[in-house]
Tab-separated table of C-alpha atoms in Angstrom:
chain	number	residue	atom	x	y	z
A	225	UNK	CA	-107.439	-32.503	100.832
A	226	UNK	CA	-109.480	-32.739	103.999
A	227	UNK	CA	-108.541	-30.869	107.129
A	228	UNK	CA	-107.833	-34.123	108.960
A	229	UNK	CA	-105.376	-35.143	106.233
A	230	UNK	CA	-103.555	-31.825	106.508
A	231	UNK	CA	-103.351	-32.146	110.272
A	232	UNK	CA	-101.978	-35.664	109.880
A	233	UNK	CA	-99.299	-34.462	107.446
A	234	UNK	CA	-98.340	-31.643	109.829
A	235	UNK	CA	-98.013	-34.087	112.719
A	236	UNK	CA	-95.793	-36.323	110.594
A	237	UNK	CA	-93.651	-33.299	109.693
A	238	UNK	CA	-93.286	-32.287	113.323
A	239	UNK	CA	-92.729	-35.800	114.585
A	240	UNK	CA	-89.195	-36.680	115.767
A	241	UNK	CA	-87.132	-38.018	112.901
A	242	UNK	CA	-89.404	-36.515	110.262
A	243	UNK	CA	-86.724	-33.923	109.328
A	244	UNK	CA	-83.019	-34.257	108.821
A	245	UNK	CA	-80.637	-32.423	111.207
A	246	UNK	CA	-79.446	-30.297	108.289
A	247	UNK	CA	-82.987	-29.069	107.754
A	248	UNK	CA	-83.246	-28.091	111.408
A	249	UNK	CA	-79.959	-26.187	111.157
A	250	UNK	CA	-81.102	-24.296	108.058
A	251	UNK	CA	-84.430	-23.496	109.679
A	252	UNK	CA	-82.701	-22.153	112.786
A	253	UNK	CA	-80.290	-20.113	110.646
A	254	UNK	CA	-83.193	-18.605	108.717
A	255	UNK	CA	-84.869	-17.676	111.990
A	256	UNK	CA	-81.761	-15.876	113.262
A	257	UNK	CA	-81.197	-14.157	109.924
A	258	UNK	CA	-84.776	-12.904	110.018
A	259	UNK	CA	-84.297	-11.562	113.545
A	260	UNK	CA	-81.076	-9.770	112.550
A	261	UNK	CA	-82.769	-8.284	109.474
A	262	UNK	CA	-85.606	-6.958	111.626
A	263	UNK	CA	-83.102	-5.341	114.007
A	264	UNK	CA	-81.192	-3.775	111.131
A	265	UNK	CA	-84.429	-2.518	109.562
A	266	UNK	CA	-85.457	-0.942	112.860
A	267	UNK	CA	-82.052	0.741	113.208
A	268	UNK	CA	-82.202	2.101	109.666
A	269	UNK	CA	-85.694	3.441	110.240
A	270	UNK	CA	-84.542	5.227	113.393
A	271	UNK	CA	-81.556	6.641	111.559
A	272	UNK	CA	-83.794	7.779	108.694
A	273	UNK	CA	-86.076	9.526	111.177
A	274	UNK	CA	-83.106	11.297	112.795
A	275	UNK	CA	-81.765	12.405	109.410
A	276	UNK	CA	-85.157	13.806	108.446
A	277	UNK	CA	-85.285	15.645	111.768
A	278	UNK	CA	-81.803	17.084	111.195
A	279	UNK	CA	-82.792	18.122	107.674
A	280	UNK	CA	-85.862	19.944	108.986
A	281	UNK	CA	-83.715	21.691	111.627
A	282	UNK	CA	-81.165	22.724	108.999
A	283	UNK	CA	-83.898	24.045	106.748
A	284	UNK	CA	-85.394	26.029	109.634
A	285	UNK	CA	-81.953	27.405	110.532
A	286	UNK	CA	-81.241	28.356	106.931
A	287	UNK	CA	-84.607	30.095	106.664
A	288	UNK	CA	-83.956	31.988	109.895
A	289	UNK	CA	-80.489	33.036	108.728
A	290	UNK	CA	-81.850	34.199	105.385
A	291	UNK	CA	-84.422	36.309	107.204
A	292	UNK	CA	-81.722	37.788	109.430
A	293	UNK	CA	-79.543	38.481	106.390
A	294	UNK	CA	-82.389	40.287	104.656
A	295	UNK	CA	-83.099	42.256	107.810
A	296	UNK	CA	-79.413	43.147	108.118
A	297	UNK	CA	-79.276	44.288	104.473
A	298	UNK	CA	-82.216	46.596	105.091
A	299	UNK	CA	-80.583	47.832	108.302
A	300	UNK	CA	-77.290	48.582	106.525
A	301	UNK	CA	-79.052	50.137	103.564
A	302	UNK	CA	-80.870	52.623	105.748
A	303	UNK	CA	-78.812	55.855	106.019
A	304	UNK	CA	-80.164	56.415	109.514
A	305	UNK	CA	-79.045	53.028	110.894
A	306	UNK	CA	-76.184	51.932	108.623
A	307	UNK	CA	-73.542	53.831	110.579
A	308	UNK	CA	-74.641	52.136	113.809
A	309	UNK	CA	-74.197	48.718	112.194
A	310	UNK	CA	-70.690	49.618	111.015
A	311	UNK	CA	-69.699	50.647	114.536
A	312	UNK	CA	-71.293	47.503	115.962
A	313	UNK	CA	-69.363	45.103	113.715
A	314	UNK	CA	-66.112	46.977	114.177
A	315	UNK	CA	-66.602	46.632	117.927
A	316	UNK	CA	-67.122	42.887	117.471
A	317	UNK	CA	-63.948	42.770	115.390
A	318	UNK	CA	-62.111	44.548	118.210
A	319	UNK	CA	-63.453	41.989	120.679
A	320	UNK	CA	-62.331	39.032	118.557
A	321	UNK	CA	-58.877	40.507	117.958
A	322	UNK	CA	-58.374	41.213	121.668
A	323	UNK	CA	-59.714	37.779	122.637
A	324	UNK	CA	-57.264	36.145	120.208
A	325	UNK	CA	-54.443	38.225	121.674
A	326	UNK	CA	-55.259	37.078	125.207
A	327	UNK	CA	-55.428	33.453	124.005
A	328	UNK	CA	-51.988	33.735	122.344
A	329	UNK	CA	-50.520	35.331	125.440
A	330	UNK	CA	-51.932	32.522	127.593
A	331	UNK	CA	-50.542	29.847	125.261
A	332	UNK	CA	-47.093	31.423	125.359
A	333	UNK	CA	-47.135	31.544	129.153
A	334	UNK	CA	-48.350	27.959	129.365
A	335	UNK	CA	-45.533	26.767	127.111
A	336	UNK	CA	-42.945	28.758	129.053
A	337	UNK	CA	-44.212	27.419	132.386
A	338	UNK	CA	-44.306	23.848	131.055
A	339	UNK	CA	-40.720	24.167	129.741
A	340	UNK	CA	-39.598	25.685	133.045
A	341	UNK	CA	-41.136	22.922	135.149
A	342	UNK	CA	-39.867	20.220	132.796
A	343	UNK	CA	-36.319	21.598	133.034
A	344	UNK	CA	-36.662	21.792	136.800
A	345	UNK	CA	-37.818	18.175	136.873
A	346	UNK	CA	-34.856	17.108	134.711
A	347	UNK	CA	-32.370	19.066	136.824
A	348	UNK	CA	-33.774	17.604	140.044
A	349	UNK	CA	-33.631	14.106	138.563
A	350	UNK	CA	-30.034	14.607	137.411
A	351	UNK	CA	-28.998	15.997	140.791
A	352	UNK	CA	-30.589	13.091	142.654
A	353	UNK	CA	-29.049	10.576	140.244
A	354	UNK	CA	-25.570	12.081	140.633
A	355	UNK	CA	-25.896	11.856	144.395
A	356	UNK	CA	-27.086	8.244	144.174
A	357	UNK	CA	-24.261	7.369	141.769
A	358	UNK	CA	-21.751	8.889	144.188
A	359	UNK	CA	-23.258	6.781	146.986
A	360	UNK	CA	-22.915	3.663	144.808
A	361	UNK	CA	-19.279	4.512	144.019
A	362	UNK	CA	-18.507	4.877	147.720
A	363	UNK	CA	-20.231	1.601	148.611
A	364	UNK	CA	-18.531	-0.238	145.733
A	365	UNK	CA	-15.127	1.102	146.750
A	366	UNK	CA	-15.686	0.056	150.380
A	367	UNK	CA	-16.863	-3.455	149.490
A	368	UNK	CA	-14.115	-3.904	146.875
A	369	UNK	CA	-11.452	-2.882	149.419
A	370	UNK	CA	-12.904	-5.394	151.842
A	371	UNK	CA	-12.812	-8.080	149.109
A	372	UNK	CA	-9.189	-7.240	148.263
A	373	UNK	CA	-8.241	-7.483	151.935
A	374	UNK	CA	-9.926	-10.870	152.209
A	375	UNK	CA	-8.237	-12.054	149.022
A	376	UNK	CA	-4.775	-11.055	150.334
A	377	UNK	CA	-5.541	-12.698	153.664
A	378	UNK	CA	-6.613	-15.916	151.887
A	379	UNK	CA	-3.368	-16.052	149.910
A	380	UNK	CA	-1.352	-15.620	153.105
A	381	UNK	CA	-3.376	-18.302	154.911
A	382	UNK	CA	-3.025	-20.720	152.000
A	383	UNK	CA	0.747	-20.170	152.040
A	384	UNK	CA	0.861	-20.844	155.792
A	385	UNK	CA	-1.248	-23.976	155.330
A	386	UNK	CA	1.073	-25.272	152.617
A	387	UNK	CA	4.089	-24.692	154.878
A	388	UNK	CA	2.687	-26.743	157.752
A	389	UNK	CA	4.185	-30.241	157.706
A	390	UNK	CA	4.138	-33.160	160.088
A	391	UNK	CA	1.429	-34.821	162.109
A	392	UNK	CA	2.070	-32.482	165.053
A	393	UNK	CA	0.548	-29.630	162.985
A	394	UNK	CA	-2.669	-31.540	162.314
A	395	UNK	CA	-4.771	-29.488	164.745
A	396	UNK	CA	-3.323	-26.201	163.527
A	397	UNK	CA	-3.885	-27.166	159.876
A	398	UNK	CA	-7.484	-28.068	160.660
A	399	UNK	CA	-8.169	-24.747	162.419
A	400	UNK	CA	-6.467	-22.796	159.620
A	401	UNK	CA	-8.443	-24.683	156.967
A	402	UNK	CA	-11.668	-23.770	158.734
A	403	UNK	CA	-10.580	-20.125	158.877
A	404	UNK	CA	-9.737	-20.255	155.183
A	405	UNK	CA	-13.171	-21.704	154.361
A	406	UNK	CA	-14.912	-19.004	156.422
A	407	UNK	CA	-12.844	-16.195	154.882
A	408	UNK	CA	-13.416	-17.582	151.370
A	409	UNK	CA	-17.166	-17.560	151.979
A	410	UNK	CA	-16.943	-13.919	153.097
A	411	UNK	CA	-14.821	-13.128	150.024
A	412	UNK	CA	-17.405	-14.736	147.751
A	413	UNK	CA	-20.137	-12.650	149.381
A	414	UNK	CA	-18.071	-9.479	148.990
A	415	UNK	CA	-17.336	-10.185	145.309
A	416	UNK	CA	-21.041	-10.904	144.692
A	417	UNK	CA	-22.002	-7.657	146.423
A	418	UNK	CA	-19.522	-5.726	144.267
A	419	UNK	CA	-21.094	-7.248	141.140
A	420	UNK	CA	-24.641	-6.501	142.292
A	421	UNK	CA	-23.776	-2.934	143.226
A	422	UNK	CA	-22.044	-2.403	139.871
A	423	UNK	CA	-25.123	-3.714	138.024
A	424	UNK	CA	-27.409	-1.459	140.059
A	425	UNK	CA	-25.155	1.506	139.356
A	426	UNK	CA	-25.175	0.802	135.625
A	427	UNK	CA	-28.982	0.534	135.659
A	428	UNK	CA	-29.256	3.840	137.520
A	429	UNK	CA	-26.895	5.502	135.053
A	430	UNK	CA	-29.125	4.403	132.146
A	431	UNK	CA	-32.341	5.437	133.889
A	432	UNK	CA	-34.312	8.242	132.240
A	433	UNK	CA	-36.183	11.045	133.961
A	434	UNK	CA	-39.882	10.374	134.597
A	435	UNK	CA	-42.244	11.774	131.945
A	436	UNK	CA	-43.595	15.265	132.450
A	437	UNK	CA	-47.227	14.916	133.534
A	438	UNK	CA	-48.278	18.548	133.120
A	439	UNK	CA	-48.062	21.918	134.776
A	440	UNK	CA	-48.431	21.857	138.546
A	441	UNK	CA	-51.259	23.600	140.385
A	442	UNK	CA	-48.890	26.368	141.522
A	443	UNK	CA	-47.671	26.722	137.946
A	444	UNK	CA	-51.218	26.992	136.623
A	445	UNK	CA	-51.985	29.658	139.203
A	446	UNK	CA	-48.913	31.587	138.089
A	447	UNK	CA	-50.058	31.434	134.466
A	448	UNK	CA	-53.681	32.291	135.259
A	449	UNK	CA	-52.914	35.322	137.400
A	450	UNK	CA	-50.637	36.687	134.665
A	451	UNK	CA	-53.344	36.151	132.032
A	452	UNK	CA	-55.974	37.823	134.230
A	453	UNK	CA	-53.629	40.770	134.788
A	454	UNK	CA	-53.066	40.957	131.018
A	455	UNK	CA	-56.836	40.994	130.411
A	456	UNK	CA	-57.187	43.794	132.965
A	457	UNK	CA	-54.426	45.745	131.264
A	458	UNK	CA	-56.181	45.460	127.898
A	459	UNK	CA	-59.422	46.697	129.464
A	460	UNK	CA	-57.548	49.734	130.788
A	461	UNK	CA	-55.806	50.194	127.454
A	462	UNK	CA	-59.132	50.200	125.571
A	463	UNK	CA	-61.027	52.242	128.116
A	464	UNK	CA	-59.884	55.659	126.966
A	465	UNK	CA	-62.784	55.777	124.552
A	466	UNK	CA	-64.996	53.350	126.432
A	467	UNK	CA	-64.381	50.807	123.679
A	468	UNK	CA	-63.885	47.841	126.016
A	469	UNK	CA	-67.368	48.177	127.516
A	470	UNK	CA	-68.986	48.814	124.125
A	471	UNK	CA	-67.223	45.799	122.606
A	472	UNK	CA	-68.453	43.657	125.506
A	473	UNK	CA	-72.054	44.725	124.843
A	474	UNK	CA	-71.880	43.437	121.260
A	475	UNK	CA	-71.464	39.925	122.681
A	476	UNK	CA	-74.888	40.042	124.343
A	477	UNK	CA	-76.930	42.463	122.210
A	478	UNK	CA	-78.086	42.371	118.606
A	479	UNK	CA	-76.979	44.890	116.034
A	480	UNK	CA	-80.578	46.054	115.605
A	481	UNK	CA	-80.751	47.064	119.273
A	482	UNK	CA	-77.650	49.258	119.335
A	483	UNK	CA	-77.470	52.998	118.723
A	484	UNK	CA	-74.232	54.976	118.880
A	485	UNK	CA	-75.416	58.568	118.592
A	486	UNK	CA	-75.348	60.823	115.606
A	487	UNK	CA	-73.508	60.164	112.365
A	488	UNK	CA	-70.635	62.366	113.497
A	489	UNK	CA	-70.410	60.462	116.781
A	490	UNK	CA	-70.382	57.172	114.881
A	491	UNK	CA	-67.571	58.525	112.703
A	492	UNK	CA	-65.621	59.517	115.809
A	493	UNK	CA	-66.136	56.052	117.263
A	494	UNK	CA	-64.919	54.392	114.068
A	495	UNK	CA	-61.786	56.548	114.158
A	496	UNK	CA	-61.130	55.403	117.736
A	497	UNK	CA	-61.804	51.820	116.679
A	498	UNK	CA	-59.338	52.031	113.801
A	499	UNK	CA	-56.604	53.189	116.169
A	500	UNK	CA	-57.543	50.597	118.805
A	501	UNK	CA	-57.511	47.734	116.281
A	502	UNK	CA	-54.097	48.796	115.020
A	503	UNK	CA	-52.824	48.877	118.586
A	504	UNK	CA	-54.303	45.464	119.456
A	505	UNK	CA	-52.977	43.824	116.292
A	506	UNK	CA	-49.484	45.212	116.889
A	507	UNK	CA	-47.255	42.225	117.623
A	508	UNK	CA	-44.943	44.333	119.798
A	509	UNK	CA	-46.833	44.250	123.087
A	510	UNK	CA	-46.336	47.090	125.505
A	511	UNK	CA	-46.045	45.075	128.710
A	512	UNK	CA	-44.928	47.991	130.855
A	513	UNK	CA	-46.574	47.694	134.222
A	514	UNK	CA	-47.816	44.151	133.635
A	515	UNK	CA	-45.378	42.615	136.137
A	516	UNK	CA	-46.459	45.051	138.844
A	517	UNK	CA	-50.110	44.376	138.099
A	518	UNK	CA	-49.495	40.606	138.133
A	519	UNK	CA	-47.576	40.739	141.434
A	520	UNK	CA	-50.325	42.813	143.017
A	521	UNK	CA	-52.952	40.365	141.804
A	522	UNK	CA	-51.057	37.342	143.152
A	523	UNK	CA	-50.760	39.038	146.527
A	524	UNK	CA	-54.555	39.314	146.922
A	525	UNK	CA	-55.853	36.329	144.910
A	526	UNK	CA	-57.618	33.658	146.950
A	527	UNK	CA	-58.917	30.241	145.904
A	528	UNK	CA	-61.844	28.104	146.891
A	529	UNK	CA	-59.631	25.081	147.631
A	530	UNK	CA	-56.035	23.904	147.334
A	531	UNK	CA	-56.888	22.206	144.029
A	532	UNK	CA	-58.434	25.271	142.350
A	533	UNK	CA	-56.366	27.208	139.833
A	534	UNK	CA	-58.708	30.128	139.072
A	535	UNK	CA	-59.006	32.819	141.765
A	536	UNK	CA	-62.301	33.721	143.360
A	537	UNK	CA	-63.885	36.526	141.397
A	538	UNK	CA	-64.237	38.782	144.441
A	539	UNK	CA	-60.518	38.553	145.213
A	540	UNK	CA	-59.213	40.077	141.958
A	541	UNK	CA	-60.965	43.419	142.414
A	542	UNK	CA	-62.654	45.644	139.860
A	543	UNK	CA	-61.433	48.257	137.416
A	544	UNK	CA	-62.921	51.766	137.387
A	545	UNK	CA	-65.736	52.082	134.893
A	546	UNK	CA	-64.648	54.240	131.920
A	547	UNK	CA	-66.761	57.119	130.751
A	548	UNK	CA	-68.841	56.472	127.663
A	549	UNK	CA	-67.492	58.135	124.496
A	550	UNK	CA	-71.015	59.059	123.416
A	551	UNK	CA	-73.639	60.589	125.665
A	552	UNK	CA	-76.412	58.102	126.425
A	553	UNK	CA	-74.234	54.982	126.098
A	554	UNK	CA	-73.454	54.700	129.797
A	555	UNK	CA	-73.696	51.088	130.882
A	556	UNK	CA	-75.994	49.963	133.650
A	557	UNK	CA	-73.083	48.375	135.539
A	558	UNK	CA	-71.950	51.092	137.916
A	559	UNK	CA	-69.760	48.900	140.122
A	560	UNK	CA	-66.815	48.666	137.746
A	561	UNK	CA	-65.352	45.968	135.513
A	562	UNK	CA	-64.451	42.531	136.864
A	563	UNK	CA	-62.774	40.634	134.030
A	564	UNK	CA	-63.692	37.255	135.512
A	565	UNK	CA	-67.323	38.026	136.304
A	566	UNK	CA	-67.864	39.626	132.902
A	567	UNK	CA	-65.585	37.133	131.094
A	568	UNK	CA	-63.768	39.881	129.238
A	569	UNK	CA	-61.947	38.755	126.089
A	570	UNK	CA	-63.331	35.186	126.574
A	571	UNK	CA	-60.961	34.924	129.499
A	572	UNK	CA	-62.189	31.589	130.879
A	573	UNK	CA	-61.305	29.853	127.612
A	574	UNK	CA	-57.701	31.002	128.005
A	575	UNK	CA	-57.258	30.012	131.651
A	576	UNK	CA	-55.829	26.690	132.832
A	577	UNK	CA	-58.329	24.656	134.808
């Protein structure tokens, strides 16, 4: 077929009326389906690329962890360094146990404060409702007495009107009828007001207290200062052997970088750690002195704004730095311990924002 014949056939195909409307609809549908398939293919390709990237990252992470595990096995297997690793991981265990204890203490205080404020809200609502109900009762009684007076007056006026006979009482009957109509209108209004007030009182009696929307800012400050004081108390409690500072260092330093003295000194540290862990894991908290510490902290705590619930770090003061249990382990921080600045026991996670 010549090129001119092909061009002629194409023109006939494209000419108006050459195709049926159904063909146009199918052609348009195929076009849209093709576009959607291309979009889906592009999305799947992007997703495949992301999955491959995640797989490579996981493989790199696994390889790095395997290398660290091998290095740790060699470190533990070395008689010269194994004792240091044992002390290091026991210090980390002490940190986690103390952090969990602070978190539990904070949760208990939060629940107690929430229950206290919710009860206060319910009591305030009940007190206000009782007062409003008493006001309704007084208003209903006043309006009902007025309605009863009007009703008695209407009966008396109707009796007087019925007793008036003769044309000479026409003017008096007319005036009395007008008074009766006016008093009846007032009686109707009074009865309607009694009904409305009774409905409003019933609605108020059925009304429920508004939902509790959460602990107030003052309540959060109360909880936070108590939790901060508790964290300070645990630092003091674990400072007799310098364990609090040593446990903190395990959160920022690797096991391979830590040395805890001779083997005998490591053994002495592990003995202190065993006693400290038993004390921390004891469910019977010794809270002696915590109230005094909390009251003292609340007296000096300051906040950046009225909406803040966590005190400024400078306002809570610092704790004296404990002496290191092993010579050469003195920390570089000579200014003391600030539980907020140093985030002791993961304190910020336990505080209410």
